[in-house]
Amino acid sequence: NSYKKVFDNNQIVKVYEPNNINKKDMNAVIFYTGANSLIPGDIYSNFINALNNYNFSVNVVTNDNSATKELLYETRNEYKDIVPLSHSSGYVTALNTINSQKNIKKAIFLDPVDNSDLLNFNPLKFVNDDSNKFNHLEKILVLNAEKSYKWSFFPKFEIPFIAGFALDLKKLENINPNMVVEKINAENYGHSDVLDSLWSDLMHGTLSKGHDDRSSENLLEYHIWLAEQIYNFVKDEDEEIENKITISGSAP
C-alpha cells in the first residue's frame, strides 16, 4: 500500500505500508535518503519492501525539514513509535529534525556521512564543534557497508567511496557520552548496494564498489538482512539503557 502526503511548498512525502495492519501495530520509519535526502525513494524500492515485510511503515521525506516536522507532528500519535532512518548524507538532514523531537529516542544510520562542513561553513566549528550533538536520542544503530571505507592497492588502486566524510563515531560518542551506540558491519557490501539493482550496478561499475556477486538474489539478501537488523534494534524498545556499549557484527 503506497500513498502520498502533501505539505507546505508542495513537498511530497511518499508512504509505503504493509496491507491490513493497524497503524498502532506498526512502527513508522522516517527515511532520509542519500545526497542530503535529495535522492528519490523510488530507487530504494526493494529495501523499502523488505522493511514493509517487517511491518514497518516507511515515510520517504525530502530535504525540506519544515515539511518533515509537519509530518512528525501529524503522525506522532498514529503509530507505535517513530524511528528515523538515514542513508549516507541523509544523516545531516535527519539530525535537524531529530533534535526537535523529544519523543524520538532511537535512530538508525546507514553509512552515515557528515558533509555539513560543505553545506554550512562555520569558522567557529573547530573551536566549539557540537554539530553532532543529539538532544534527546538515547540509542542509535549504525550499519556500515565495509567496502565503502576500504582502500585497495592490488590488483588495482582504488579509493574508498566514503573517504573524508564518514561520520566519526568516536567523536560522536564523546559529544554524546550518555548515548548507546550499536555498530554492525556488512563486510562484503558497498555504499550503494542498498539501492535497487539498476542503480546499484551503475554505481558499482563507476564510483562505489559493491559486492562482487551482483545477482539480484544476493542484493535482495542484503536488503532483507538490513531490514532484520533494523527490526531487531527497534523491537527491543523495553530494554533499559544502563551503559554505553559498542556491538560489532557482520552480514552473511
PDB file of C-alpha atoms in Angstrom:
ATOM      1  CA  ASN A   1       0.000   0.000   0.000  1.00  0.00           C
ATOM      2  CA  SER A   2       1.535   3.323  -1.051  1.00  0.00           C
ATOM      3  CA  TYR A   3       0.206   6.861  -0.998  1.00  0.00           C
ATOM      4  CA  LYS A   4       1.383  10.475  -0.885  1.00  0.00           C
ATOM      5  CA  LYS A   5       1.124  13.248   1.669  1.00  0.00           C
ATOM      6  CA  VAL A   6       1.490  16.860   0.523  1.00  0.00           C
ATOM      7  CA  PHE A   7       2.789  19.555   2.862  1.00  0.00           C
ATOM      8  CA  ASP A   8       3.826  23.199   2.609  1.00  0.00           C
ATOM      9  CA  ASN A   9       5.568  24.327  -0.598  1.00  0.00           C
ATOM     10  CA  ASN A  10       4.118  21.227  -2.303  1.00  0.00           C
ATOM     11  CA  GLN A  11       6.611  18.964  -0.561  1.00  0.00           C
ATOM     12  CA  ILE A  12       5.562  15.355  -1.142  1.00  0.00           C
ATOM     13  CA  VAL A  13       6.205  12.536   1.315  1.00  0.00           C
ATOM     14  CA  LYS A  14       5.688   9.060  -0.111  1.00  0.00           C
ATOM     15  CA  VAL A  15       4.410   6.468   2.341  1.00  0.00           C
ATOM     16  CA  TYR A  16       4.793   2.706   1.868  1.00  0.00           C
ATOM     17  CA  GLU A  17       2.936   0.397   4.254  1.00  0.00           C
ATOM     18  CA  PRO A  18       2.028  -3.274   4.564  1.00  0.00           C
ATOM     19  CA  ASN A  19      -1.624  -4.002   3.932  1.00  0.00           C
ATOM     20  CA  ASN A  20      -4.259  -4.898   6.535  1.00  0.00           C
ATOM     21  CA  ILE A  21      -2.247  -3.839   9.591  1.00  0.00           C
ATOM     22  CA  ASN A  22      -3.459  -1.274  12.097  1.00  0.00           C
ATOM     23  CA  LYS A  23      -1.153   1.732  12.300  1.00  0.00           C
ATOM     24  CA  LYS A  24      -0.973   1.371  16.069  1.00  0.00           C
ATOM     25  CA  ASP A  25       0.674  -2.008  15.490  1.00  0.00           C
ATOM     26  CA  MET A  26       3.339  -0.560  13.179  1.00  0.00           C
ATOM     27  CA  ASN A  27       6.500   1.416  13.776  1.00  0.00           C
ATOM     28  CA  ALA A  28       6.891   4.341  11.363  1.00  0.00           C
ATOM     29  CA  VAL A  29      10.301   4.719   9.739  1.00  0.00           C
ATOM     30  CA  ILE A  30      11.114   8.261   8.627  1.00  0.00           C
ATOM     31  CA  PHE A  31      13.535   7.620   5.771  1.00  0.00           C
ATOM     32  CA  TYR A  32      16.125  10.244   4.813  1.00  0.00           C
ATOM     33  CA  THR A  33      17.710   9.178   1.525  1.00  0.00           C
ATOM     34  CA  GLY A  34      21.221   9.901   0.266  1.00  0.00           C
ATOM     35  CA  ALA A  35      22.582  13.167  -1.180  1.00  0.00           C
ATOM     36  CA  ASN A  36      21.110  15.045   1.799  1.00  0.00           C
ATOM     37  CA  SER A  37      17.697  13.476   1.141  1.00  0.00           C
ATOM     38  CA  LEU A  38      17.554  14.599  -2.492  1.00  0.00           C
ATOM     39  CA  ILE A  39      17.668  11.069  -3.966  1.00  0.00           C
ATOM     40  CA  PRO A  40      14.147   9.778  -4.716  1.00  0.00           C
ATOM     41  CA  GLY A  41      12.916   6.873  -2.649  1.00  0.00           C
ATOM     42  CA  ASP A  42      11.933   5.024  -5.825  1.00  0.00           C
ATOM     43  CA  ILE A  43      15.468   3.686  -6.280  1.00  0.00           C
ATOM     44  CA  TYR A  44      15.325   2.118  -2.794  1.00  0.00           C
ATOM     45  CA  SER A  45      12.137   0.187  -3.587  1.00  0.00           C
ATOM     46  CA  ASN A  46      13.485  -3.314  -2.810  1.00  0.00           C
ATOM     47  CA  PHE A  47      14.928  -2.174   0.515  1.00  0.00           C
ATOM     48  CA  ILE A  48      11.672  -0.388   1.384  1.00  0.00           C
ATOM     49  CA  ASN A  49       9.737  -3.551   0.517  1.00  0.00           C
ATOM     50  CA  ALA A  50      11.993  -5.533   2.863  1.00  0.00           C
ATOM     51  CA  LEU A  51      11.139  -3.061   5.647  1.00  0.00           C
ATOM     52  CA  ASN A  52       7.424  -3.405   4.850  1.00  0.00           C
ATOM     53  CA  ASN A  53       7.778  -7.166   5.241  1.00  0.00           C
ATOM     54  CA  TYR A  54       8.876  -6.493   8.828  1.00  0.00           C
ATOM     55  CA  ASN A  55       5.678  -4.435   9.323  1.00  0.00           C
ATOM     56  CA  PHE A  56       7.304  -1.015   9.127  1.00  0.00           C
ATOM     57  CA  SER A  57       5.532   1.972   7.643  1.00  0.00           C
ATOM     58  CA  VAL A  58       8.186   3.783   5.549  1.00  0.00           C
ATOM     59  CA  ASN A  59       7.816   7.539   5.045  1.00  0.00           C
ATOM     60  CA  VAL A  60      10.315   8.887   2.488  1.00  0.00           C
ATOM     61  CA  VAL A  61      10.905  12.551   3.293  1.00  0.00           C
ATOM     62  CA  THR A  62      12.592  15.335   1.329  1.00  0.00           C
ATOM     63  CA  ASN A  63      15.348  17.727   2.416  1.00  0.00           C
ATOM     64  CA  ASP A  64      12.701  20.255   3.494  1.00  0.00           C
ATOM     65  CA  ASN A  65      12.834  19.940   7.274  1.00  0.00           C
ATOM     66  CA  SER A  66       9.748  22.101   7.793  1.00  0.00           C
ATOM     67  CA  ALA A  67       7.666  19.559   5.851  1.00  0.00           C
ATOM     68  CA  THR A  68       9.248  16.687   7.800  1.00  0.00           C
ATOM     69  CA  LYS A  69       8.476  18.359  11.110  1.00  0.00           C
ATOM     70  CA  GLU A  70       4.880  18.806   9.965  1.00  0.00           C
ATOM     71  CA  LEU A  71       4.768  15.100   9.094  1.00  0.00           C
ATOM     72  CA  LEU A  72       6.149  14.162  12.510  1.00  0.00           C
ATOM     73  CA  TYR A  73       3.594  16.369  14.247  1.00  0.00           C
ATOM     74  CA  GLU A  74       0.765  14.868  12.204  1.00  0.00           C
ATOM     75  CA  THR A  75       1.775  11.230  12.787  1.00  0.00           C
ATOM     76  CA  ARG A  76       3.165  11.371  16.325  1.00  0.00           C
ATOM     77  CA  ASN A  77       0.176   9.529  17.806  1.00  0.00           C
ATOM     78  CA  GLU A  78      -0.763   7.330  14.841  1.00  0.00           C
ATOM     79  CA  TYR A  79       1.962   4.685  15.149  1.00  0.00           C
ATOM     80  CA  LYS A  80       3.545   2.585  17.843  1.00  0.00           C
ATOM     81  CA  ASP A  81       6.800   4.529  17.535  1.00  0.00           C
ATOM     82  CA  ILE A  82       8.592   6.941  15.195  1.00  0.00           C
ATOM     83  CA  VAL A  83      12.100   5.887  14.125  1.00  0.00           C
ATOM     84  CA  PRO A  84      14.376   7.995  11.865  1.00  0.00           C
ATOM     85  CA  LEU A  85      16.450   6.061   9.319  1.00  0.00           C
ATOM     86  CA  SER A  86      19.047   7.723   7.102  1.00  0.00           C
ATOM     87  CA  HIS A  87      21.366   6.650   4.308  1.00  0.00           C
ATOM     88  CA  SER A  88      24.649   8.427   3.568  1.00  0.00           C
ATOM     89  CA  SER A  89      24.435  12.237   3.923  1.00  0.00           C
ATOM     90  CA  GLY A  90      20.745  11.932   4.715  1.00  0.00           C
ATOM     91  CA  TYR A  91      22.213  11.807   8.225  1.00  0.00           C
ATOM     92  CA  VAL A  92      22.758  15.582   8.135  1.00  0.00           C
ATOM     93  CA  THR A  93      19.131  16.227   7.189  1.00  0.00           C
ATOM     94  CA  ALA A  94      17.922  13.802   9.859  1.00  0.00           C
ATOM     95  CA  LEU A  95      19.954  15.477  12.612  1.00  0.00           C
ATOM     96  CA  ASN A  96      17.940  18.679  12.311  1.00  0.00           C
ATOM     97  CA  THR A  97      14.519  17.117  12.755  1.00  0.00           C
ATOM     98  CA  ILE A  98      15.641  14.536  15.326  1.00  0.00           C
ATOM     99  CA  ASN A  99      16.834  17.264  17.658  1.00  0.00           C
ATOM    100  CA  SER A 100      13.471  18.995  17.505  1.00  0.00           C
ATOM    101  CA  GLN A 101      11.519  15.901  18.630  1.00  0.00           C
ATOM    102  CA  LYS A 102      11.598  14.990  22.316  1.00  0.00           C
ATOM    103  CA  ASN A 103       9.671  11.750  21.731  1.00  0.00           C
ATOM    104  CA  ILE A 104      12.251  10.264  19.332  1.00  0.00           C
ATOM    105  CA  LYS A 105      14.665   8.124  21.341  1.00  0.00           C
ATOM    106  CA  LYS A 106      16.110   5.774  18.696  1.00  0.00           C
ATOM    107  CA  ALA A 107      17.591   6.231  15.223  1.00  0.00           C
ATOM    108  CA  ILE A 108      19.348   4.154  12.565  1.00  0.00           C
ATOM    109  CA  PHE A 109      22.087   5.421  10.247  1.00  0.00           C
ATOM    110  CA  LEU A 110      23.272   3.510   7.156  1.00  0.00           C
ATOM    111  CA  ASP A 111      26.816   4.552   6.208  1.00  0.00           C
ATOM    112  CA  PRO A 112      26.369   7.962   7.849  1.00  0.00           C
ATOM    113  CA  VAL A 113      28.159  10.804   6.051  1.00  0.00           C
ATOM    114  CA  ASP A 114      28.675  14.201   7.643  1.00  0.00           C
ATOM    115  CA  ASN A 115      29.100  16.766   4.872  1.00  0.00           C
ATOM    116  CA  SER A 116      27.784  19.651   6.973  1.00  0.00           C
ATOM    117  CA  ASP A 117      31.102  21.490   6.557  1.00  0.00           C
ATOM    118  CA  LEU A 118      30.393  21.764   2.844  1.00  0.00           C
ATOM    119  CA  LEU A 119      26.795  22.860   3.331  1.00  0.00           C
ATOM    120  CA  ASN A 120      27.260  25.352   6.149  1.00  0.00           C
ATOM    121  CA  PHE A 121      30.688  26.869   6.574  1.00  0.00           C
ATOM    122  CA  ASN A 122      31.266  27.879  10.178  1.00  0.00           C
ATOM    123  CA  PRO A 123      34.680  29.366  11.120  1.00  0.00           C
ATOM    124  CA  LEU A 124      33.970  28.636  14.802  1.00  0.00           C
ATOM    125  CA  LYS A 125      33.306  24.940  14.177  1.00  0.00           C
ATOM    126  CA  PHE A 126      36.794  23.869  15.261  1.00  0.00           C
ATOM    127  CA  VAL A 127      36.544  25.935  18.430  1.00  0.00           C
ATOM    128  CA  ASN A 128      33.179  24.592  19.539  1.00  0.00           C
ATOM    129  CA  ASP A 129      32.223  21.606  17.413  1.00  0.00           C
ATOM    130  CA  ASP A 130      28.891  20.348  18.711  1.00  0.00           C
ATOM    131  CA  SER A 131      27.309  19.824  15.292  1.00  0.00           C
ATOM    132  CA  ASN A 132      26.744  16.129  16.079  1.00  0.00           C
ATOM    133  CA  LYS A 133      25.159  16.726  19.462  1.00  0.00           C
ATOM    134  CA  PHE A 134      21.853  14.887  19.905  1.00  0.00           C
ATOM    135  CA  ASN A 135      19.449  16.488  22.341  1.00  0.00           C
ATOM    136  CA  HIS A 136      17.066  13.602  23.017  1.00  0.00           C
ATOM    137  CA  LEU A 137      18.323  10.387  21.388  1.00  0.00           C
ATOM    138  CA  GLU A 138      19.204   7.593  23.773  1.00  0.00           C
ATOM    139  CA  LYS A 139      20.275   4.873  21.369  1.00  0.00           C
ATOM    140  CA  ILE A 140      21.453   4.597  17.756  1.00  0.00           C
ATOM    141  CA  LEU A 141      22.284   1.781  15.370  1.00  0.00           C
ATOM    142  CA  VAL A 142      24.998   2.342  12.753  1.00  0.00           C
ATOM    143  CA  LEU A 143      25.053  -0.097   9.833  1.00  0.00           C
ATOM    144  CA  ASN A 144      28.216   0.215   7.758  1.00  0.00           C
ATOM    145  CA  ALA A 145      28.858  -1.347   4.353  1.00  0.00           C
ATOM    146  CA  GLU A 146      32.572  -2.001   4.815  1.00  0.00           C
ATOM    147  CA  LYS A 147      33.615  -1.787   1.166  1.00  0.00           C
ATOM    148  CA  SER A 148      32.763   1.909   1.296  1.00  0.00           C
ATOM    149  CA  TYR A 149      35.659   2.531   3.658  1.00  0.00           C
ATOM    150  CA  LYS A 150      38.402   0.210   2.375  1.00  0.00           C
ATOM    151  CA  TRP A 151      41.408   1.156   0.292  1.00  0.00           C
ATOM    152  CA  SER A 152      42.604  -1.255  -2.384  1.00  0.00           C
ATOM    153  CA  PHE A 153      46.090  -1.390  -3.874  1.00  0.00           C
ATOM    154  CA  PHE A 154      46.005  -4.744  -5.708  1.00  0.00           C
ATOM    155  CA  PRO A 155      45.121  -5.772  -8.356  1.00  0.00           C
ATOM    156  CA  LYS A 156      44.351  -2.074  -8.936  1.00  0.00           C
ATOM    157  CA  PHE A 157      44.446   1.077  -6.867  1.00  0.00           C
ATOM    158  CA  GLU A 158      41.001   2.090  -5.569  1.00  0.00           C
ATOM    159  CA  ILE A 159      39.978   4.946  -3.283  1.00  0.00           C
ATOM    160  CA  PRO A 160      37.085   4.262  -0.880  1.00  0.00           C
ATOM    161  CA  PHE A 161      33.822   5.925  -1.859  1.00  0.00           C
ATOM    162  CA  ILE A 162      33.449   7.362   1.644  1.00  0.00           C
ATOM    163  CA  ALA A 163      36.852   8.799   2.342  1.00  0.00           C
ATOM    164  CA  GLY A 164      36.999  12.002   4.370  1.00  0.00           C
ATOM    165  CA  PHE A 165      33.310  12.471   5.125  1.00  0.00           C
ATOM    166  CA  ALA A 166      32.461   9.328   7.085  1.00  0.00           C
ATOM    167  CA  LEU A 167      30.874  10.119  10.434  1.00  0.00           C
ATOM    168  CA  ASP A 168      33.472   9.848  13.209  1.00  0.00           C
ATOM    169  CA  LEU A 169      31.819   7.509  15.705  1.00  0.00           C
ATOM    170  CA  LYS A 170      34.427   8.065  18.439  1.00  0.00           C
ATOM    171  CA  LYS A 171      33.837  11.781  18.185  1.00  0.00           C
ATOM    172  CA  LEU A 172      30.080  11.201  18.179  1.00  0.00           C
ATOM    173  CA  GLU A 173      30.344   9.160  21.375  1.00  0.00           C
ATOM    174  CA  ASN A 174      32.484  11.820  23.051  1.00  0.00           C
ATOM    175  CA  ILE A 175      29.951  14.510  22.206  1.00  0.00           C
ATOM    176  CA  ASN A 176      27.060  12.274  23.373  1.00  0.00           C
ATOM    177  CA  PRO A 177      28.541  10.335  26.329  1.00  0.00           C
ATOM    178  CA  ASN A 178      25.201   9.013  27.580  1.00  0.00           C
ATOM    179  CA  MET A 179      24.006   7.652  24.249  1.00  0.00           C
ATOM    180  CA  VAL A 180      24.215   3.951  23.430  1.00  0.00           C
ATOM    181  CA  VAL A 181      25.887   3.265  20.074  1.00  0.00           C
ATOM    182  CA  GLU A 182      25.499  -0.104  18.362  1.00  0.00           C
ATOM    183  CA  LYS A 183      27.540  -0.735  15.229  1.00  0.00           C
ATOM    184  CA  ILE A 184      27.172  -3.627  12.786  1.00  0.00           C
ATOM    185  CA  ASN A 185      29.360  -4.062   9.723  1.00  0.00           C
ATOM    186  CA  ALA A 186      28.430  -5.669   6.399  1.00  0.00           C
ATOM    187  CA  GLU A 187      31.908  -6.715   5.353  1.00  0.00           C
ATOM    188  CA  ASN A 188      31.372  -7.605   1.693  1.00  0.00           C
ATOM    189  CA  TYR A 189      28.911  -4.896   0.639  1.00  0.00           C
ATOM    190  CA  GLY A 190      29.274  -1.333  -0.594  1.00  0.00           C
ATOM    191  CA  HIS A 191      27.634   2.019  -0.050  1.00  0.00           C
ATOM    192  CA  SER A 192      25.230   1.729  -2.999  1.00  0.00           C
ATOM    193  CA  ASP A 193      24.207  -1.917  -2.553  1.00  0.00           C
ATOM    194  CA  VAL A 194      21.156  -0.730  -0.623  1.00  0.00           C
ATOM    195  CA  LEU A 195      19.817   0.677  -3.915  1.00  0.00           C
ATOM    196  CA  ASP A 196      17.826  -1.270  -6.495  1.00  0.00           C
ATOM    197  CA  SER A 197      19.922  -3.387  -8.865  1.00  0.00           C
ATOM    198  CA  LEU A 198      19.966  -0.991 -11.828  1.00  0.00           C
ATOM    199  CA  TRP A 199      21.344   1.909  -9.786  1.00  0.00           C
ATOM    200  CA  SER A 200      23.488  -0.248  -7.530  1.00  0.00           C
ATOM    201  CA  ASP A 201      25.182  -1.859 -10.552  1.00  0.00           C
ATOM    202  CA  LEU A 202      25.740   1.558 -12.140  1.00  0.00           C
ATOM    203  CA  MET A 203      27.494   2.807  -9.015  1.00  0.00           C
ATOM    204  CA  HIS A 204      29.447  -0.442  -8.668  1.00  0.00           C
ATOM    205  CA  GLY A 205      30.848  -0.010 -12.167  1.00  0.00           C
ATOM    206  CA  THR A 206      31.791   3.637 -11.673  1.00  0.00           C
ATOM    207  CA  LEU A 207      32.114   5.334  -8.293  1.00  0.00           C
ATOM    208  CA  SER A 208      31.175   2.966  -5.490  1.00  0.00           C
ATOM    209  CA  LYS A 209      32.476  -0.601  -5.391  1.00  0.00           C
ATOM    210  CA  GLY A 210      29.933  -3.084  -4.040  1.00  0.00           C
ATOM    211  CA  HIS A 211      29.639  -6.817  -3.534  1.00  0.00           C
ATOM    212  CA  ASP A 212      31.368  -8.914  -6.201  1.00  0.00           C
ATOM    213  CA  ASP A 213      28.215 -11.019  -6.620  1.00  0.00           C
ATOM    214  CA  ARG A 214      25.891  -8.643  -8.499  1.00  0.00           C
ATOM    215  CA  SER A 215      22.959 -11.054  -8.733  1.00  0.00           C
ATOM    216  CA  SER A 216      19.538  -9.729  -7.769  1.00  0.00           C
ATOM    217  CA  GLU A 217      19.233 -12.587  -5.281  1.00  0.00           C
ATOM    218  CA  ASN A 218      22.369 -11.557  -3.442  1.00  0.00           C
ATOM    219  CA  LEU A 219      21.398  -7.888  -3.253  1.00  0.00           C
ATOM    220  CA  LEU A 220      17.914  -8.864  -2.070  1.00  0.00           C
ATOM    221  CA  GLU A 221      19.505 -10.986   0.670  1.00  0.00           C
ATOM    222  CA  TYR A 222      21.415  -7.886   1.778  1.00  0.00           C
ATOM    223  CA  HIS A 223      18.244  -5.768   1.859  1.00  0.00           C
ATOM    224  CA  ILE A 224      16.479  -8.400   3.940  1.00  0.00           C
ATOM    225  CA  TRP A 225      19.468  -8.613   6.275  1.00  0.00           C
ATOM    226  CA  LEU A 226      19.438  -4.828   6.750  1.00  0.00           C
ATOM    227  CA  ALA A 227      15.702  -4.870   7.478  1.00  0.00           C
ATOM    228  CA  GLU A 228      16.208  -7.668  10.009  1.00  0.00           C
ATOM    229  CA  GLN A 229      18.907  -5.720  11.886  1.00  0.00           C
ATOM    230  CA  ILE A 230      16.633  -2.672  11.965  1.00  0.00           C
ATOM    231  CA  TYR A 231      13.695  -4.760  13.186  1.00  0.00           C
ATOM    232  CA  ASN A 232      15.755  -6.348  15.968  1.00  0.00           C
ATOM    233  CA  PHE A 233      17.007  -2.940  17.061  1.00  0.00           C
ATOM    234  CA  VAL A 234      13.588  -1.280  17.103  1.00  0.00           C
ATOM    235  CA  LYS A 235      11.619  -4.111  18.737  1.00  0.00           C
ATOM    236  CA  ASP A 236      13.901  -4.050  21.772  1.00  0.00           C
ATOM    237  CA  GLU A 237      12.215  -0.871  22.974  1.00  0.00           C
ATOM    238  CA  ASP A 238      11.715  -2.014  26.548  1.00  0.00           C
ATOM    239  CA  GLU A 239      15.372  -2.687  27.224  1.00  0.00           C
ATOM    240  CA  GLU A 240      16.720  -0.448  29.958  1.00  0.00           C
ATOM    241  CA  ILE A 241      19.711   1.595  28.820  1.00  0.00           C
ATOM    242  CA  GLU A 242      22.362   1.494  31.513  1.00  0.00           C
ATOM    243  CA  ASN A 243      25.806   1.735  29.964  1.00  0.00           C
ATOM    244  CA  LYS A 244      27.142   2.831  26.607  1.00  0.00           C
ATOM    245  CA  ILE A 245      28.226  -0.160  24.511  1.00  0.00           C
ATOM    246  CA  THR A 246      29.511  -0.826  21.016  1.00  0.00           C
ATOM    247  CA  ILE A 247      28.447  -4.010  19.277  1.00  0.00           C
ATOM    248  CA  SER A 248      30.180  -5.257  16.144  1.00  0.00           C
ATOM    249  CA  GLY A 249      28.950  -7.861  13.733  1.00  0.00           C
ATOM    250  CA  SER A 250      28.901  -8.724  10.046  1.00  0.00           C
ATOM    251  CA  ALA A 251      26.476  -9.537   7.264  1.00  0.00           C
ATOM    252  CA  PRO A 252      26.022 -13.077   5.948  1.00  0.00           C
TER     253      PRO A 252
END
